Amino acid sequence: MRPTSNNRQRLLGIYLDDHRAGAAGGVALARRMLESNPDNYLTSTMRELIGEIDSDRQLHRERIVDDAFGSTPGDYRQVGSRN
């Protein structure tokens, strides 16, 4: 049986929400790495990476999830991915 349009949209929303949660986890991990190693050869790269991932995550929330699906992303996924 083929998924309906509503079901595809719901599944895509879940996928995108999970992707955003993974980005939140990536930012949290990169920040912990930077805090543990504040002055080494990767410091500037880690700061740049954190900024890029966080910027993408915010854009994703504002443009893709909220606008396209009219719903708020699951914040519980964001919290869970940071631990």
PDB file of C-alpha atoms in Angstrom:
ATOM      1  CA  MET A   1       0.000   0.000   0.000  1.00  0.00           C
ATOM      2  CA  ARG A   2       1.360   3.432  -0.966  1.00  0.00           C
ATOM      3  CA  PRO A   3       1.559   6.170   1.675  1.00  0.00           C
ATOM      4  CA  THR A   4      -0.974   8.966   1.354  1.00  0.00           C
ATOM      5  CA  SER A   5       0.082  12.561   0.876  1.00  0.00           C
ATOM      6  CA  ASN A   6      -0.709  13.358   4.517  1.00  0.00           C
ATOM      7  CA  ASN A   7       1.252  10.335   5.698  1.00  0.00           C
ATOM      8  CA  ARG A   8       4.261  11.248   3.533  1.00  0.00           C
ATOM      9  CA  GLN A   9       4.181  14.784   4.890  1.00  0.00           C
ATOM     10  CA  ARG A  10       4.012  13.470   8.460  1.00  0.00           C
ATOM     11  CA  LEU A  11       6.892  11.058   7.858  1.00  0.00           C
ATOM     12  CA  LEU A  12       8.976  13.775   6.236  1.00  0.00           C
ATOM     13  CA  GLY A  13       8.279  16.014   9.221  1.00  0.00           C
ATOM     14  CA  ILE A  14       9.501  13.266  11.563  1.00  0.00           C
ATOM     15  CA  TYR A  15      12.641  12.774   9.475  1.00  0.00           C
ATOM     16  CA  LEU A  16      13.417  16.496   9.424  1.00  0.00           C
ATOM     17  CA  ASP A  17      12.763  16.793  13.151  1.00  0.00           C
ATOM     18  CA  ASP A  18      15.149  13.915  13.797  1.00  0.00           C
ATOM     19  CA  HIS A  19      17.749  15.556  11.565  1.00  0.00           C
ATOM     20  CA  ARG A  20      17.461  18.775  13.572  1.00  0.00           C
ATOM     21  CA  ALA A  21      17.821  16.836  16.813  1.00  0.00           C
ATOM     22  CA  GLY A  22      21.001  15.253  15.477  1.00  0.00           C
ATOM     23  CA  ALA A  23      22.342  18.709  14.684  1.00  0.00           C
ATOM     24  CA  ALA A  24      21.596  19.812  18.256  1.00  0.00           C
ATOM     25  CA  GLY A  25      23.563  16.821  19.508  1.00  0.00           C
ATOM     26  CA  GLY A  26      26.423  17.674  17.169  1.00  0.00           C
ATOM     27  CA  VAL A  27      26.569  21.246  18.454  1.00  0.00           C
ATOM     28  CA  ALA A  28      26.512  20.052  22.073  1.00  0.00           C
ATOM     29  CA  LEU A  29      29.311  17.551  21.404  1.00  0.00           C
ATOM     30  CA  ALA A  30      31.438  20.114  19.577  1.00  0.00           C
ATOM     31  CA  ARG A  31      30.986  22.595  22.440  1.00  0.00           C
ATOM     32  CA  ARG A  32      32.066  19.993  25.001  1.00  0.00           C
ATOM     33  CA  MET A  33      35.108  19.172  22.889  1.00  0.00           C
ATOM     34  CA  LEU A  34      35.977  22.860  22.664  1.00  0.00           C
ATOM     35  CA  GLU A  35      35.577  23.336  26.427  1.00  0.00           C
ATOM     36  CA  SER A  36      37.834  20.352  27.108  1.00  0.00           C
ATOM     37  CA  ASN A  37      40.488  21.545  24.654  1.00  0.00           C
ATOM     38  CA  PRO A  38      40.183  25.345  24.531  1.00  0.00           C
ATOM     39  CA  ASP A  39      43.600  26.108  23.059  1.00  0.00           C
ATOM     40  CA  ASN A  40      44.771  23.637  20.480  1.00  0.00           C
ATOM     41  CA  TYR A  41      45.171  23.479  16.727  1.00  0.00           C
ATOM     42  CA  LEU A  42      41.455  22.706  16.193  1.00  0.00           C
ATOM     43  CA  THR A  43      40.008  25.580  18.262  1.00  0.00           C
ATOM     44  CA  SER A  44      39.165  27.870  15.339  1.00  0.00           C
ATOM     45  CA  THR A  45      37.830  24.972  13.274  1.00  0.00           C
ATOM     46  CA  MET A  46      35.587  23.808  16.135  1.00  0.00           C
ATOM     47  CA  ARG A  47      34.209  27.324  16.653  1.00  0.00           C
ATOM     48  CA  GLU A  48      33.457  27.603  12.951  1.00  0.00           C
ATOM     49  CA  LEU A  49      31.816  24.171  12.904  1.00  0.00           C
ATOM     50  CA  ILE A  50      29.642  25.033  15.910  1.00  0.00           C
ATOM     51  CA  GLY A  51      28.498  28.234  14.234  1.00  0.00           C
ATOM     52  CA  GLU A  52      27.688  26.520  10.944  1.00  0.00           C
ATOM     53  CA  ILE A  53      25.761  23.626  12.492  1.00  0.00           C
ATOM     54  CA  ASP A  54      23.849  25.901  14.857  1.00  0.00           C
ATOM     55  CA  SER A  55      22.996  28.301  12.033  1.00  0.00           C
ATOM     56  CA  ASP A  56      21.737  25.452   9.853  1.00  0.00           C
ATOM     57  CA  ARG A  57      19.695  24.080  12.757  1.00  0.00           C
ATOM     58  CA  GLN A  58      18.030  27.437  13.379  1.00  0.00           C
ATOM     59  CA  LEU A  59      17.289  27.940   9.679  1.00  0.00           C
ATOM     60  CA  HIS A  60      15.877  24.438   9.523  1.00  0.00           C
ATOM     61  CA  ARG A  61      13.535  25.147  12.414  1.00  0.00           C
ATOM     62  CA  GLU A  62      12.372  28.483  11.054  1.00  0.00           C
ATOM     63  CA  ARG A  63      12.011  27.673   7.379  1.00  0.00           C
ATOM     64  CA  ILE A  64      11.566  23.985   6.816  1.00  0.00           C
ATOM     65  CA  VAL A  65       9.747  22.570   9.806  1.00  0.00           C
ATOM     66  CA  ASP A  66       7.614  25.471  11.077  1.00  0.00           C
ATOM     67  CA  ASP A  67       6.686  26.920   7.673  1.00  0.00           C
ATOM     68  CA  ALA A  68       6.238  23.736   5.698  1.00  0.00           C
ATOM     69  CA  PHE A  69       4.445  21.655   8.287  1.00  0.00           C
ATOM     70  CA  GLY A  70       2.780  24.225  10.521  1.00  0.00           C
ATOM     71  CA  SER A  71       3.957  22.525  13.666  1.00  0.00           C
ATOM     72  CA  THR A  72       6.560  22.965  16.353  1.00  0.00           C
ATOM     73  CA  PRO A  73       9.464  20.526  16.216  1.00  0.00           C
ATOM     74  CA  GLY A  74       9.699  18.018  19.036  1.00  0.00           C
ATOM     75  CA  ASP A  75      11.826  19.740  21.646  1.00  0.00           C
ATOM     76  CA  TYR A  76      12.130  16.500  23.578  1.00  0.00           C
ATOM     77  CA  ARG A  77      14.327  15.221  20.760  1.00  0.00           C
ATOM     78  CA  GLN A  78      16.538  18.288  21.090  1.00  0.00           C
ATOM     79  CA  VAL A  79      17.030  17.744  24.813  1.00  0.00           C
ATOM     80  CA  GLY A  80      17.649  14.025  24.412  1.00  0.00           C
ATOM     81  CA  SER A  81      20.279  14.529  21.741  1.00  0.00           C
ATOM     82  CA  ARG A  82      22.366  16.817  23.948  1.00  0.00           C
ATOM     83  CA  ASN A  83      23.063  14.239  26.629  1.00  0.00           C
TER      84      ASN A  83
END
